[in-house]
mmCIF file with all atom_site columns, C-alpha atoms in Angstrom:
data_model
loop_
_atom_site.group_PDB
_atom_site.id
_atom_site.type_symbol
_atom_site.label_atom_id
_atom_site.label_alt_id
_atom_site.label_comp_id
_atom_site.label_asym_id
_atom_site.label_entity_id
_atom_site.label_seq_id
_atom_site.pdbx_PDB_ins_code
_atom_site.Cartn_x
_atom_site.Cartn_y
_atom_site.Cartn_z
_atom_site.occupancy
_atom_site.B_iso_or_equiv
_atom_site.pdbx_formal_charge
_atom_site.auth_seq_id
_atom_site.auth_comp_id
_atom_site.auth_asym_id
_atom_site.auth_atom_id
_atom_site.pdbx_PDB_model_num
ATOM 1   C CA . MET V 1 1   ? 0.000   0.000  0.000  1.00 0.00 ? 641 MET V CA 1
ATOM 2   C CA . PRO V 1 2   ? 1.267   3.446  -0.805 1.00 0.00 ? 642 PRO V CA 1
ATOM 3   C CA . ALA V 1 3   ? 2.405   5.412  2.202  1.00 0.00 ? 643 ALA V CA 1
ATOM 4   C CA . GLN V 1 4   ? -0.099  7.995  3.372  1.00 0.00 ? 644 GLN V CA 1
ATOM 5   C CA . ARG V 1 5   ? 1.118   11.520 3.608  1.00 0.00 ? 645 ARG V CA 1
ATOM 6   C CA . THR V 1 6   ? 0.066   13.416 6.661  1.00 0.00 ? 646 THR V CA 1
ATOM 7   C CA . LYS V 1 7   ? -0.184  17.157 6.450  1.00 0.00 ? 647 LYS V CA 1
ATOM 8   C CA . ASN V 1 8   ? 0.884   19.007 9.544  1.00 0.00 ? 648 ASN V CA 1
ATOM 9   C CA . ARG V 1 9   ? -1.171  22.117 10.020 1.00 0.00 ? 649 ARG V CA 1
ATOM 10  C CA . THR V 1 10  ? 0.080   24.868 12.267 1.00 0.00 ? 650 THR V CA 1
ATOM 11  C CA . HIS V 1 11  ? -2.576  26.691 14.166 1.00 0.00 ? 651 HIS V CA 1
ATOM 12  C CA . THR V 1 12  ? -1.755  30.133 15.523 1.00 0.00 ? 652 THR V CA 1
ATOM 13  C CA . ALA V 1 13  ? -3.764  30.953 18.560 1.00 0.00 ? 653 ALA V CA 1
ATOM 14  C CA . LYS V 1 14  ? -4.865  34.498 18.944 1.00 0.00 ? 654 LYS V CA 1
ATOM 15  C CA . ARG V 1 15  ? -3.818  36.047 22.184 1.00 0.00 ? 655 ARG V CA 1
ATOM 16  C CA . THR V 1 16  ? -6.576  37.495 24.183 1.00 0.00 ? 656 THR V CA 1
ATOM 17  C CA . THR V 1 17  ? -5.848  40.155 26.734 1.00 0.00 ? 657 THR V CA 1
ATOM 18  C CA . HIS V 1 18  ? -8.103  40.498 29.696 1.00 0.00 ? 658 HIS V CA 1
ATOM 19  C CA . LYS V 1 19  ? -8.285  43.747 31.598 1.00 0.00 ? 659 LYS V CA 1
ATOM 20  C CA . ARG V 1 20  ? -8.748  43.386 35.282 1.00 0.00 ? 660 ARG V CA 1
ATOM 21  C CA . PRO V 1 21  ? -11.526 45.546 36.627 1.00 0.00 ? 661 PRO V CA 1
ATOM 22  C CA . GLY V 1 22  ? -10.335 48.717 38.265 1.00 0.00 ? 662 GLY V CA 1
ATOM 23  C CA . THR V 1 23  ? -6.851  48.705 36.691 1.00 0.00 ? 663 THR V CA 1
ATOM 24  C CA . GLN V 1 24  ? -7.448  51.094 33.821 1.00 0.00 ? 664 GLN V CA 1
ATOM 25  C CA . ARG V 1 25  ? -5.080  54.033 33.975 1.00 0.00 ? 665 ARG V CA 1
ATOM 26  C CA . THR V 1 26  ? -6.539  57.461 34.009 1.00 0.00 ? 666 THR V CA 1
ATOM 27  C CA . ASN V 1 27  ? -4.398  60.454 33.205 1.00 0.00 ? 667 ASN V CA 1
ATOM 28  C CA . LYS V 1 28  ? -4.908  63.352 35.534 1.00 0.00 ? 668 LYS V CA 1
ATOM 29  C CA . PRO V 1 29  ? -5.966  66.482 33.698 1.00 0.00 ? 669 PRO V CA 1
ATOM 30  C CA . LYS V 1 30  ? -3.261  69.102 33.355 1.00 0.00 ? 670 LYS V CA 1
ATOM 31  C CA . LEU V 1 31  ? -3.664  71.915 35.836 1.00 0.00 ? 671 LEU V CA 1
ATOM 32  C CA . SER V 1 32  ? -4.181  75.386 34.473 1.00 0.00 ? 672 SER V CA 1
ATOM 33  C CA . PRO V 1 33  ? -1.840  78.055 35.874 1.00 0.00 ? 673 PRO V CA 1
ATOM 34  C CA . ASP V 1 34  ? -4.565  79.429 38.148 1.00 0.00 ? 674 ASP V CA 1
ATOM 35  C CA . GLN V 1 35  ? -5.116  75.939 39.614 1.00 0.00 ? 675 GLN V CA 1
ATOM 36  C CA . VAL V 1 36  ? -1.477  75.366 40.588 1.00 0.00 ? 676 VAL V CA 1
ATOM 37  C CA . LYS V 1 37  ? -0.757  75.850 44.279 1.00 0.00 ? 677 LYS V CA 1
ATOM 38  C CA . VAL V 1 38  ? 2.750   76.642 45.515 1.00 0.00 ? 678 VAL V CA 1
ATOM 39  C CA . ILE V 1 39  ? 3.218   77.036 49.262 1.00 0.00 ? 679 ILE V CA 1
ATOM 40  C CA . LEU V 1 40  ? 6.515   78.033 50.874 1.00 0.00 ? 680 LEU V CA 1
ATOM 41  C CA . PHE V 1 41  ? 6.643   76.833 54.476 1.00 0.00 ? 681 PHE V CA 1
ATOM 42  C CA . ASN V 1 42  ? 9.308   77.625 57.061 1.00 0.00 ? 682 ASN V CA 1
ATOM 43  C CA . LYS V 1 43  ? 9.416   74.291 58.883 1.00 0.00 ? 683 LYS V CA 1
ATOM 44  C CA . PRO V 1 44  ? 10.289  74.368 62.577 1.00 0.00 ? 684 PRO V CA 1
ATOM 45  C CA . PHE V 1 45  ? 12.564  71.852 64.262 1.00 0.00 ? 685 PHE V CA 1
ATOM 46  C CA . ASP V 1 46  ? 10.922  68.534 65.265 1.00 0.00 ? 686 ASP V CA 1
ATOM 47  C CA . VAL V 1 47  ? 8.113   68.690 62.680 1.00 0.00 ? 687 VAL V CA 1
ATOM 48  C CA . LEU V 1 48  ? 7.462   65.821 60.249 1.00 0.00 ? 688 LEU V CA 1
ATOM 49  C CA . CYS V 1 49  ? 7.141   66.526 56.512 1.00 0.00 ? 689 CYS V CA 1
ATOM 50  C CA . GLN V 1 50  ? 3.753   64.818 56.295 1.00 0.00 ? 690 GLN V CA 1
ATOM 51  C CA . PHE V 1 51  ? 0.188   65.620 57.264 1.00 0.00 ? 691 PHE V CA 1
ATOM 52  C CA . THR V 1 52  ? -0.591  62.590 59.450 1.00 0.00 ? 692 THR V CA 1
ATOM 53  C CA . ASP V 1 53  ? 1.226   60.603 62.104 1.00 0.00 ? 693 ASP V CA 1
ATOM 54  C CA . ASP V 1 54  ? 0.071   57.727 64.295 1.00 0.00 ? 694 ASP V CA 1
ATOM 55  C CA . GLN V 1 55  ? 2.497   58.633 67.089 1.00 0.00 ? 695 GLN V CA 1
ATOM 56  C CA . ASN V 1 56  ? 0.977   62.034 67.815 1.00 0.00 ? 696 ASN V CA 1
ATOM 57  C CA . ARG V 1 57  ? 4.068   63.961 66.662 1.00 0.00 ? 697 ARG V CA 1
ATOM 58  C CA . GLN V 1 58  ? 3.841   67.401 65.101 1.00 0.00 ? 698 GLN V CA 1
ATOM 59  C CA . THR V 1 59  ? 3.135   67.343 61.370 1.00 0.00 ? 699 THR V CA 1
ATOM 60  C CA . LEU V 1 60  ? 2.425   69.794 58.577 1.00 0.00 ? 700 LEU V CA 1
ATOM 61  C CA . ALA V 1 61  ? -1.241  69.703 59.579 1.00 0.00 ? 701 ALA V CA 1
ATOM 62  C CA . ASN V 1 62  ? -0.356  71.669 62.715 1.00 0.00 ? 702 ASN V CA 1
ATOM 63  C CA . PHE V 1 63  ? 0.773   74.595 60.567 1.00 0.00 ? 703 PHE V CA 1
ATOM 64  C CA . VAL V 1 64  ? -0.649  74.377 57.031 1.00 0.00 ? 704 VAL V CA 1
ATOM 65  C CA . ASP V 1 65  ? -4.422  74.491 56.510 1.00 0.00 ? 705 ASP V CA 1
ATOM 66  C CA . ILE V 1 66  ? -4.420  74.290 52.710 1.00 0.00 ? 706 ILE V CA 1
ATOM 67  C CA . LYS V 1 67  ? -5.822  71.110 51.190 1.00 0.00 ? 707 LYS V CA 1
ATOM 68  C CA . ASP V 1 68  ? -4.450  68.833 48.474 1.00 0.00 ? 708 ASP V CA 1
ATOM 69  C CA . VAL V 1 69  ? -0.813  69.953 48.598 1.00 0.00 ? 709 VAL V CA 1
ATOM 70  C CA . TYR V 1 70  ? 2.184   67.713 49.184 1.00 0.00 ? 710 TYR V CA 1
ATOM 71  C CA . ALA V 1 71  ? 5.851   68.248 49.923 1.00 0.00 ? 711 ALA V CA 1
ATOM 72  C CA . ALA V 1 72  ? 8.206   68.462 46.951 1.00 0.00 ? 712 ALA V CA 1
ATOM 73  C CA . GLY V 1 73  ? 11.102  66.618 48.514 1.00 0.00 ? 713 GLY V CA 1
ATOM 74  C CA . ARG V 1 74  ? 11.720  66.136 52.190 1.00 0.00 ? 714 ARG V CA 1
ATOM 75  C CA . LEU V 1 75  ? 13.326  67.917 55.094 1.00 0.00 ? 715 LEU V CA 1
ATOM 76  C CA . ASP V 1 76  ? 14.413  65.805 58.053 1.00 0.00 ? 716 ASP V CA 1
ATOM 77  C CA . ARG V 1 77  ? 12.498  66.094 61.289 1.00 0.00 ? 717 ARG V CA 1
ATOM 78  C CA . ASP V 1 78  ? 15.568  67.579 63.016 1.00 0.00 ? 718 ASP V CA 1
ATOM 79  C CA . SER V 1 79  ? 16.176  70.112 60.215 1.00 0.00 ? 719 SER V CA 1
ATOM 80  C CA . GLU V 1 80  ? 14.496  73.472 59.716 1.00 0.00 ? 720 GLU V CA 1
ATOM 81  C CA . GLY V 1 81  ? 13.679  75.918 57.003 1.00 0.00 ? 721 GLY V CA 1
ATOM 82  C CA . LEU V 1 82  ? 12.218  75.948 53.524 1.00 0.00 ? 722 LEU V CA 1
ATOM 83  C CA . LEU V 1 83  ? 9.770   73.256 52.469 1.00 0.00 ? 723 LEU V CA 1
ATOM 84  C CA . LEU V 1 84  ? 7.833   73.650 49.222 1.00 0.00 ? 724 LEU V CA 1
ATOM 85  C CA . LEU V 1 85  ? 4.311   72.228 49.025 1.00 0.00 ? 725 LEU V CA 1
ATOM 86  C CA . THR V 1 86  ? 2.369   71.956 45.796 1.00 0.00 ? 726 THR V CA 1
ATOM 87  C CA . ASN V 1 87  ? -0.469  70.166 44.036 1.00 0.00 ? 727 ASN V CA 1
ATOM 88  C CA . CYS V 1 88  ? 1.464   70.146 40.755 1.00 0.00 ? 728 CYS V CA 1
ATOM 89  C CA . GLY V 1 89  ? 3.138   66.846 39.900 1.00 0.00 ? 729 GLY V CA 1
ATOM 90  C CA . ARG V 1 90  ? 5.272   68.436 37.206 1.00 0.00 ? 730 ARG V CA 1
ATOM 91  C CA . LEU V 1 91  ? 6.713   70.955 39.639 1.00 0.00 ? 731 LEU V CA 1
ATOM 92  C CA . GLN V 1 92  ? 7.358   68.217 42.203 1.00 0.00 ? 732 GLN V CA 1
ATOM 93  C CA . HIS V 1 93  ? 9.209   66.204 39.558 1.00 0.00 ? 733 HIS V CA 1
ATOM 94  C CA . LYS V 1 94  ? 11.227  69.213 38.425 1.00 0.00 ? 734 LYS V CA 1
ATOM 95  C CA . LEU V 1 95  ? 12.403  70.002 41.953 1.00 0.00 ? 735 LEU V CA 1
ATOM 96  C CA . THR V 1 96  ? 13.084  66.449 43.154 1.00 0.00 ? 736 THR V CA 1
ATOM 97  C CA . GLU V 1 97  ? 14.263  64.467 40.110 1.00 0.00 ? 737 GLU V CA 1
ATOM 98  C CA . PRO V 1 98  ? 18.057  63.981 40.504 1.00 0.00 ? 738 PRO V CA 1
ATOM 99  C CA . GLY V 1 99  ? 18.631  64.502 36.797 1.00 0.00 ? 739 GLY V CA 1
ATOM 100 C CA . LYS V 1 100 ? 17.191  68.016 36.990 1.00 0.00 ? 740 LYS V CA 1
ATOM 101 C CA . LYS V 1 101 ? 20.036  69.038 39.369 1.00 0.00 ? 741 LYS V CA 1
ATOM 102 C CA . THR V 1 102 ? 17.957  71.627 41.199 1.00 0.00 ? 742 THR V CA 1
ATOM 103 C CA . ASN V 1 103 ? 20.175  73.631 43.551 1.00 0.00 ? 743 ASN V CA 1
ATOM 104 C CA . LYS V 1 104 ? 19.329  73.655 47.248 1.00 0.00 ? 744 LYS V CA 1
ATOM 105 C CA . THR V 1 105 ? 21.113  75.981 49.669 1.00 0.00 ? 745 THR V CA 1
ATOM 106 C CA . TYR V 1 106 ? 21.550  75.275 53.379 1.00 0.00 ? 746 TYR V CA 1
ATOM 107 C CA . TRP V 1 107 ? 22.805  77.293 56.316 1.00 0.00 ? 747 TRP V CA 1
ATOM 108 C CA . VAL V 1 108 ? 24.747  74.833 58.419 1.00 0.00 ? 748 VAL V CA 1
ATOM 109 C CA . GLN V 1 109 ? 26.086  75.330 61.935 1.00 0.00 ? 749 GLN V CA 1
ATOM 110 C CA . VAL V 1 110 ? 28.966  72.933 62.548 1.00 0.00 ? 750 VAL V CA 1
ATOM 111 C CA . GLU V 1 111 ? 31.110  72.076 65.507 1.00 0.00 ? 751 GLU V CA 1
ATOM 112 C CA . GLY V 1 112 ? 34.591  73.527 65.164 1.00 0.00 ? 752 GLY V CA 1
ATOM 113 C CA . GLU V 1 113 ? 36.132  75.842 62.576 1.00 0.00 ? 753 GLU V CA 1
ATOM 114 C CA . PRO V 1 114 ? 36.604  74.082 59.215 1.00 0.00 ? 754 PRO V CA 1
ATOM 115 C CA . ASP V 1 115 ? 40.009  74.648 57.651 1.00 0.00 ? 755 ASP V CA 1
ATOM 116 C CA . ASP V 1 116 ? 40.723  75.196 53.969 1.00 0.00 ? 756 ASP V CA 1
ATOM 117 C CA . THR V 1 117 ? 41.382  71.482 53.411 1.00 0.00 ? 757 THR V CA 1
ATOM 118 C CA . ALA V 1 118 ? 37.950  70.516 54.730 1.00 0.00 ? 758 ALA V CA 1
ATOM 119 C CA . LEU V 1 119 ? 36.201  73.253 52.750 1.00 0.00 ? 759 LEU V CA 1
ATOM 120 C CA . GLU V 1 120 ? 37.948  72.269 49.534 1.00 0.00 ? 760 GLU V CA 1
ATOM 121 C CA . ALA V 1 121 ? 37.033  68.615 50.073 1.00 0.00 ? 761 ALA V CA 1
ATOM 122 C CA . LEU V 1 122 ? 33.361  69.570 50.374 1.00 0.00 ? 762 LEU V CA 1
ATOM 123 C CA . ARG V 1 123 ? 33.604  71.681 47.231 1.00 0.00 ? 763 ARG V CA 1
ATOM 124 C CA . GLU V 1 124 ? 35.212  68.925 45.182 1.00 0.00 ? 764 GLU V CA 1
ATOM 125 C CA . GLY V 1 125 ? 32.985  66.135 46.507 1.00 0.00 ? 765 GLY V CA 1
ATOM 126 C CA . VAL V 1 126 ? 33.494  63.542 49.215 1.00 0.00 ? 766 VAL V CA 1
ATOM 127 C CA . ILE V 1 127 ? 33.080  59.762 49.158 1.00 0.00 ? 767 ILE V CA 1
ATOM 128 C CA . LEU V 1 128 ? 30.094  58.650 51.225 1.00 0.00 ? 768 LEU V CA 1
ATOM 129 C CA . LYS V 1 129 ? 28.801  55.113 51.738 1.00 0.00 ? 769 LYS V CA 1
ATOM 130 C CA . ASP V 1 130 ? 26.358  55.567 48.849 1.00 0.00 ? 770 ASP V CA 1
ATOM 131 C CA . GLY V 1 131 ? 29.000  56.982 46.515 1.00 0.00 ? 771 GLY V CA 1
ATOM 132 C CA . PRO V 1 132 ? 30.744  60.272 45.759 1.00 0.00 ? 772 PRO V CA 1
ATOM 133 C CA . THR V 1 133 ? 28.886  63.544 46.079 1.00 0.00 ? 773 THR V CA 1
ATOM 134 C CA . ARG V 1 134 ? 28.732  66.071 43.305 1.00 0.00 ? 774 ARG V CA 1
ATOM 135 C CA . PRO V 1 135 ? 30.843  69.213 43.657 1.00 0.00 ? 775 PRO V CA 1
ATOM 136 C CA . ALA V 1 136 ? 29.209  71.707 46.024 1.00 0.00 ? 776 ALA V CA 1
ATOM 137 C CA . LYS V 1 137 ? 29.389  75.429 46.607 1.00 0.00 ? 777 LYS V CA 1
ATOM 138 C CA . VAL V 1 138 ? 30.684  76.021 50.124 1.00 0.00 ? 778 VAL V CA 1
ATOM 139 C CA . ARG V 1 139 ? 31.631  79.182 51.965 1.00 0.00 ? 779 ARG V CA 1
ATOM 140 C CA . VAL V 1 140 ? 32.008  80.331 55.553 1.00 0.00 ? 780 VAL V CA 1
ATOM 141 C CA . ILE V 1 141 ? 29.366  82.890 56.597 1.00 0.00 ? 781 ILE V CA 1
ATOM 142 C CA . THR V 1 142 ? 28.625  84.947 59.663 1.00 0.00 ? 782 THR V CA 1
ATOM 143 C CA . ALA V 1 143 ? 25.843  83.603 61.876 1.00 0.00 ? 783 ALA V CA 1
ATOM 144 C CA . PRO V 1 144 ? 22.571  84.326 60.040 1.00 0.00 ? 784 PRO V CA 1
ATOM 145 C CA . ASP V 1 145 ? 19.847  86.339 61.745 1.00 0.00 ? 785 ASP V CA 1
ATOM 146 C CA . VAL V 1 146 ? 17.433  83.468 62.343 1.00 0.00 ? 786 VAL V CA 1
ATOM 147 C CA . TRP V 1 147 ? 14.913  82.395 64.967 1.00 0.00 ? 787 TRP V CA 1
ATOM 148 C CA . PRO V 1 148 ? 16.097  80.574 68.107 1.00 0.00 ? 788 PRO V CA 1
ATOM 149 C CA . ARG V 1 149 ? 15.782  76.822 67.945 1.00 0.00 ? 789 ARG V CA 1
ATOM 150 C CA . THR V 1 150 ? 13.636  74.992 70.487 1.00 0.00 ? 790 THR V CA 1
ATOM 151 C CA . PRO V 1 151 ? 15.302  73.119 72.076 1.00 0.00 ? 791 PRO V CA 1
ATOM 152 C CA . PRO V 1 152 ? 18.670  74.838 71.546 1.00 0.00 ? 792 PRO V CA 1
ATOM 153 C CA . ILE V 1 153 ? 21.599  72.923 70.095 1.00 0.00 ? 793 ILE V CA 1
ATOM 154 C CA . ARG V 1 154 ? 23.996  71.178 72.428 1.00 0.00 ? 794 ARG V CA 1
ATOM 155 C CA . GLU V 1 155 ? 27.306  73.000 72.434 1.00 0.00 ? 795 GLU V CA 1
ATOM 156 C CA . ARG V 1 156 ? 30.456  71.713 74.101 1.00 0.00 ? 796 ARG V CA 1
ATOM 157 C CA . LYS V 1 157 ? 32.439  74.087 76.279 1.00 0.00 ? 797 LYS V CA 1
ATOM 158 C CA . ASN V 1 158 ? 35.639  75.484 74.805 1.00 0.00 ? 798 ASN V CA 1
ATOM 159 C CA . ILE V 1 159 ? 34.735  74.223 71.297 1.00 0.00 ? 799 ILE V CA 1
ATOM 160 C CA . PRO V 1 160 ? 33.679  77.006 68.907 1.00 0.00 ? 800 PRO V CA 1
ATOM 161 C CA . THR V 1 161 ? 31.013  76.628 66.234 1.00 0.00 ? 801 THR V CA 1
ATOM 162 C CA . SER V 1 162 ? 30.917  77.963 62.682 1.00 0.00 ? 802 SER V CA 1
ATOM 163 C CA . TRP V 1 163 ? 28.305  78.618 60.029 1.00 0.00 ? 803 TRP V CA 1
ATOM 164 C CA . LEU V 1 164 ? 28.637  77.411 56.447 1.00 0.00 ? 804 LEU V CA 1
ATOM 165 C CA . GLU V 1 165 ? 26.514  78.063 53.391 1.00 0.00 ? 805 GLU V CA 1
ATOM 166 C CA . ILE V 1 166 ? 26.373  74.863 51.350 1.00 0.00 ? 806 ILE V CA 1
ATOM 167 C CA . THR V 1 167 ? 24.663  74.539 47.966 1.00 0.00 ? 807 THR V CA 1
ATOM 168 C CA . ILE V 1 168 ? 24.151  71.064 46.513 1.00 0.00 ? 808 ILE V CA 1
ATOM 169 C CA . SER V 1 169 ? 22.248  69.696 43.523 1.00 0.00 ? 809 SER V CA 1
ATOM 170 C CA . GLU V 1 170 ? 21.408  66.315 45.042 1.00 0.00 ? 810 GLU V CA 1
ATOM 171 C CA . GLY V 1 171 ? 18.911  65.139 47.614 1.00 0.00 ? 811 GLY V CA 1
ATOM 172 C CA . ARG V 1 172 ? 20.303  62.058 49.297 1.00 0.00 ? 812 ARG V CA 1
ATOM 173 C CA . ASN V 1 173 ? 19.188  61.058 52.773 1.00 0.00 ? 813 ASN V CA 1
ATOM 174 C CA . ARG V 1 174 ? 20.828  63.369 55.366 1.00 0.00 ? 814 ARG V CA 1
ATOM 175 C CA . GLN V 1 175 ? 23.445  64.273 52.794 1.00 0.00 ? 815 GLN V CA 1
ATOM 176 C CA . VAL V 1 176 ? 24.683  67.589 54.179 1.00 0.00 ? 816 VAL V CA 1
ATOM 177 C CA . ARG V 1 177 ? 25.041  66.157 57.681 1.00 0.00 ? 817 ARG V CA 1
ATOM 178 C CA . ARG V 1 178 ? 27.027  63.220 56.338 1.00 0.00 ? 818 ARG V CA 1
ATOM 179 C CA . MET V 1 179 ? 29.220  65.502 54.251 1.00 0.00 ? 819 MET V CA 1
ATOM 180 C CA . THR V 1 180 ? 30.277  67.725 57.137 1.00 0.00 ? 820 THR V CA 1
ATOM 181 C CA . ALA V 1 181 ? 30.793  64.744 59.437 1.00 0.00 ? 821 ALA V CA 1
ATOM 182 C CA . HIS V 1 182 ? 32.980  63.128 56.775 1.00 0.00 ? 822 HIS V CA 1
ATOM 183 C CA . VAL V 1 183 ? 35.432  66.045 56.875 1.00 0.00 ? 823 VAL V CA 1
ATOM 184 C CA . GLY V 1 184 ? 35.431  66.125 60.682 1.00 0.00 ? 824 GLY V CA 1
ATOM 185 C CA . TYR V 1 185 ? 32.916  68.866 61.495 1.00 0.00 ? 825 TYR V CA 1
ATOM 186 C CA . PRO V 1 186 ? 29.562  67.481 62.707 1.00 0.00 ? 826 PRO V CA 1
ATOM 187 C CA . THR V 1 187 ? 26.411  69.439 61.897 1.00 0.00 ? 827 THR V CA 1
ATOM 188 C CA . LEU V 1 188 ? 24.708  70.946 64.935 1.00 0.00 ? 828 LEU V CA 1
ATOM 189 C CA . ARG V 1 189 ? 21.935  72.826 63.172 1.00 0.00 ? 829 ARG V CA 1
ATOM 190 C CA . LEU V 1 190 ? 20.709  72.724 59.583 1.00 0.00 ? 830 LEU V CA 1
ATOM 191 C CA . ILE V 1 191 ? 18.414  75.273 57.934 1.00 0.00 ? 831 ILE V CA 1
ATOM 192 C CA . ARG V 1 192 ? 17.381  75.043 54.300 1.00 0.00 ? 832 ARG V CA 1
ATOM 193 C CA . TYR V 1 193 ? 17.333  78.540 52.867 1.00 0.00 ? 833 TYR V CA 1
ATOM 194 C CA . GLN V 1 194 ? 16.633  78.032 49.157 1.00 0.00 ? 834 GLN V CA 1
ATOM 195 C CA . ILE V 1 195 ? 15.202  75.547 46.634 1.00 0.00 ? 835 ILE V CA 1
ATOM 196 C CA . GLY V 1 196 ? 15.772  76.596 43.028 1.00 0.00 ? 836 GLY V CA 1
ATOM 197 C CA . PRO V 1 197 ? 14.362  80.150 42.766 1.00 0.00 ? 837 PRO V CA 1
ATOM 198 C CA . TYR V 1 198 ? 12.409  79.951 46.031 1.00 0.00 ? 838 TYR V CA 1
ATOM 199 C CA . THR V 1 199 ? 13.805  81.301 49.332 1.00 0.00 ? 839 THR V CA 1
ATOM 200 C CA . LEU V 1 200 ? 12.867  81.748 52.981 1.00 0.00 ? 840 LEU V CA 1
ATOM 201 C CA . ASN V 1 201 ? 13.022  85.523 52.775 1.00 0.00 ? 841 ASN V CA 1
ATOM 202 C CA . GLY V 1 202 ? 10.246  87.178 54.767 1.00 0.00 ? 842 GLY V CA 1
ATOM 203 C CA . ILE V 1 203 ? 8.694   83.944 56.083 1.00 0.00 ? 843 ILE V CA 1
ATOM 204 C CA . GLU V 1 204 ? 8.676   83.537 59.859 1.00 0.00 ? 844 GLU V CA 1
ATOM 205 C CA . ASN V 1 205 ? 9.409   80.138 61.363 1.00 0.00 ? 845 ASN V CA 1
ATOM 206 C CA . GLY V 1 206 ? 6.213   78.073 61.510 1.00 0.00 ? 846 GLY V CA 1
ATOM 207 C CA . GLN V 1 207 ? 4.504   80.299 58.905 1.00 0.00 ? 847 GLN V CA 1
ATOM 208 C CA . TYR V 1 208 ? 3.874   79.865 55.182 1.00 0.00 ? 848 TYR V CA 1
ATOM 209 C CA . ARG V 1 209 ? 3.398   81.987 52.093 1.00 0.00 ? 849 ARG V CA 1
ATOM 210 C CA . VAL V 1 210 ? 1.139   81.247 49.125 1.00 0.00 ? 850 VAL V CA 1
ATOM 211 C CA . MET V 1 211 ? 2.957   82.058 45.894 1.00 0.00 ? 851 MET V CA 1
ATOM 212 C CA . LYS V 1 212 ? 1.258   83.547 42.848 1.00 0.00 ? 852 LYS V CA 1
ATOM 213 C CA . THR V 1 213 ? 1.605   81.248 39.829 1.00 0.00 ? 853 THR V CA 1
ATOM 214 C CA . THR V 1 214 ? -0.085  83.332 37.143 1.00 0.00 ? 854 THR V CA 1
#
């Protein structure tokens, strides 16, 4: 008997995609200029950069009564000064995305009197546990005319303190404190003075200013 030829047919199954209920992405409408909120807040010491806390600590809600705004970046609980709040995601991204290299300026009280070697090391960049820092702008300044901190810093007898103005374009966790400690001058007090074009000028500690965006 003649051999029977068998034809192999290839069947291509159509892929079916199933959308899970409730997972459809919705793009938020772009805010018009008059809808954008920009709040500059002078954060006191010992205040969290969030609106709620389950441990009954002070938060932004104790000072800011404007709804639907969120911090663009963070400021440690033990740091003071400028915190920008906004409802605009694009502005948040612009100020916090590392690739944007937004400058942030701090007034930093350190223990001791940094010498030229320490200052130059900060300017060129130091090696921290999470890698080298970018070059920074650093200069010695006279003590700024700022509010008293509550509680006051702990100063050691017979050891002077100094104030530095440090401008960085990064936002790593406790970066400025780690930088000054790395060169041998621990930070005693840290006040953020400026974020990009925004400054603390004219804003009392614990108060905020609503910026015009139009």
